[in-house]
Amino acid sequence: MTSGTPKGAKARLHRSDWVLAGFRALVAGGPEAIRVEPIARELNATKGSFYWHFKDLNDLRGAMLAAWEELATTEITAPIRRSGLSPRDQVMLLADRVSDIPEVEAGGLAVEPAVRDWGRTDPQARAVLERVDAQRLADLCAFLGAAGLARGRASEGAVRFYSAVIGLEALRMTAGIEMQAPLRAVAEAILGATE
Amino acid sequence: MTSGTPKGAKARLHRSDWVLAGFRALVAGGPEAIRVEPIARELNATKGSFYWHFKDLNDLRGAMLAAWEELATTEITAPIRRSGLSPRDQVMLLADRVSDIPEVEAGGLAVEPAVRDWGRTDPQARAVLERVDAQRLADLCAFLGAAGLARGRASEGAVRFYSAVIGLEALRMTAGIEMQAPLRAVAEAILGATE
DNA sequence: AGCGGGCCATACGCCCTCGTATGGTGCGGC
DNA sequence: GCCGCACCATACGAGGGCGTATGGCCCGCT
């Protein structure tokens, strides 16, 4: 206890700690906020630690994107697939689970829109985003197909649903609207087309 | 022609030139790309010019946000209001005009998502975004009301329509989808609730 | 007890940026 | 024809970030 470090003083850091801290920085300050020294300060560490775990900043960015790509395509859908509900109810559950993510996600972060921002300017992040969006649209298409929609209706519905998720998420931050009711309405409208 | 400046060599710059260049930087590199010296280079000028037109970087940012706030709330709706179409057709025209903005907007820039990014991290930009979104939702509400929707239906429809615009715009960039057809479908679904 | 290696701190050189200060240039007025 | 002012370039100090180099600490193994 030589210099007053407020909290836990000397904890060995792992690669994932830096990745987590990287996401905090990304959410709070955008892609350009993913910097070595500020993140190190936030972790009560120094660059020395960082450059032992990572080759350079791009290495961290890659690790962050890989972690997010994994999560983003399984986090929500996997538990729902295992729920054993009817296809139609699975879609409605999906709508509710998405609405529940709140502005604060895994680890206390609204990672989703931050990564979307990131992908707007960074080619590496954009590639990941494109894969994730494509995967999610395909998953949605499968869900809707299982719920009885024809091939064309299902892919239209997937776009309609996913765009509503993205748009409502944005409006929640700027206009303070709630997502659940509108999203359920969209889901019902899409599913209603089957009857 | 001492040193080879590729294009127009010595053109007097106005405040608006810097604002425009600021938007180019914002679109290309995000909020953190709004820097004095890079923008000056892009304009074949130096900081000396910038600091004559602006007090500092925040001054430029404020000018950019003010310009965008003005445009964003009139650019689309004003011409439509003057179109003399029936309210219902005005809404459909709105959908088409929004779809036509393409990834390349006024001056060759996709300003809209870039400003939304900006507002996610910067409080000043966020305040502007909130006002713009509120204004647009109110305008949409008025359009839908004029088209015959009841008060509640109209505000629900405004959220549904605007969130679709934002979400489809995002998916256009990452998944390459087209906006027009889905947006028309949403508009028709909303208007159909009146019959 | 001593030693080796995983983990981290410190120090350094380089580059980029901000904002200011100060000196120059060209054009309109008379 | 020269003068003043709008407009711009250059030079400067301070700050912060990146990546590397190097040295120290501490734990486990023998």
Tab-separated table of C-alpha atoms in Angstrom, chain A residues 62 87 99 103 123 159 182:
chain	number	residue	atom	x	y	z
A	62	GLY	CA	-9.434	-8.582	-32.940
A	87	PRO	CA	-42.225	-22.082	-32.850
A	99	SER	CA	-36.455	-5.984	-25.330
A	103	GLU	CA	-29.374	-0.162	-22.234
A	123	PRO	CA	-13.325	-2.383	-41.964
A	159	VAL	CA	-35.778	-8.007	-42.176
A	182	PRO	CA	-43.828	-2.110	-30.302
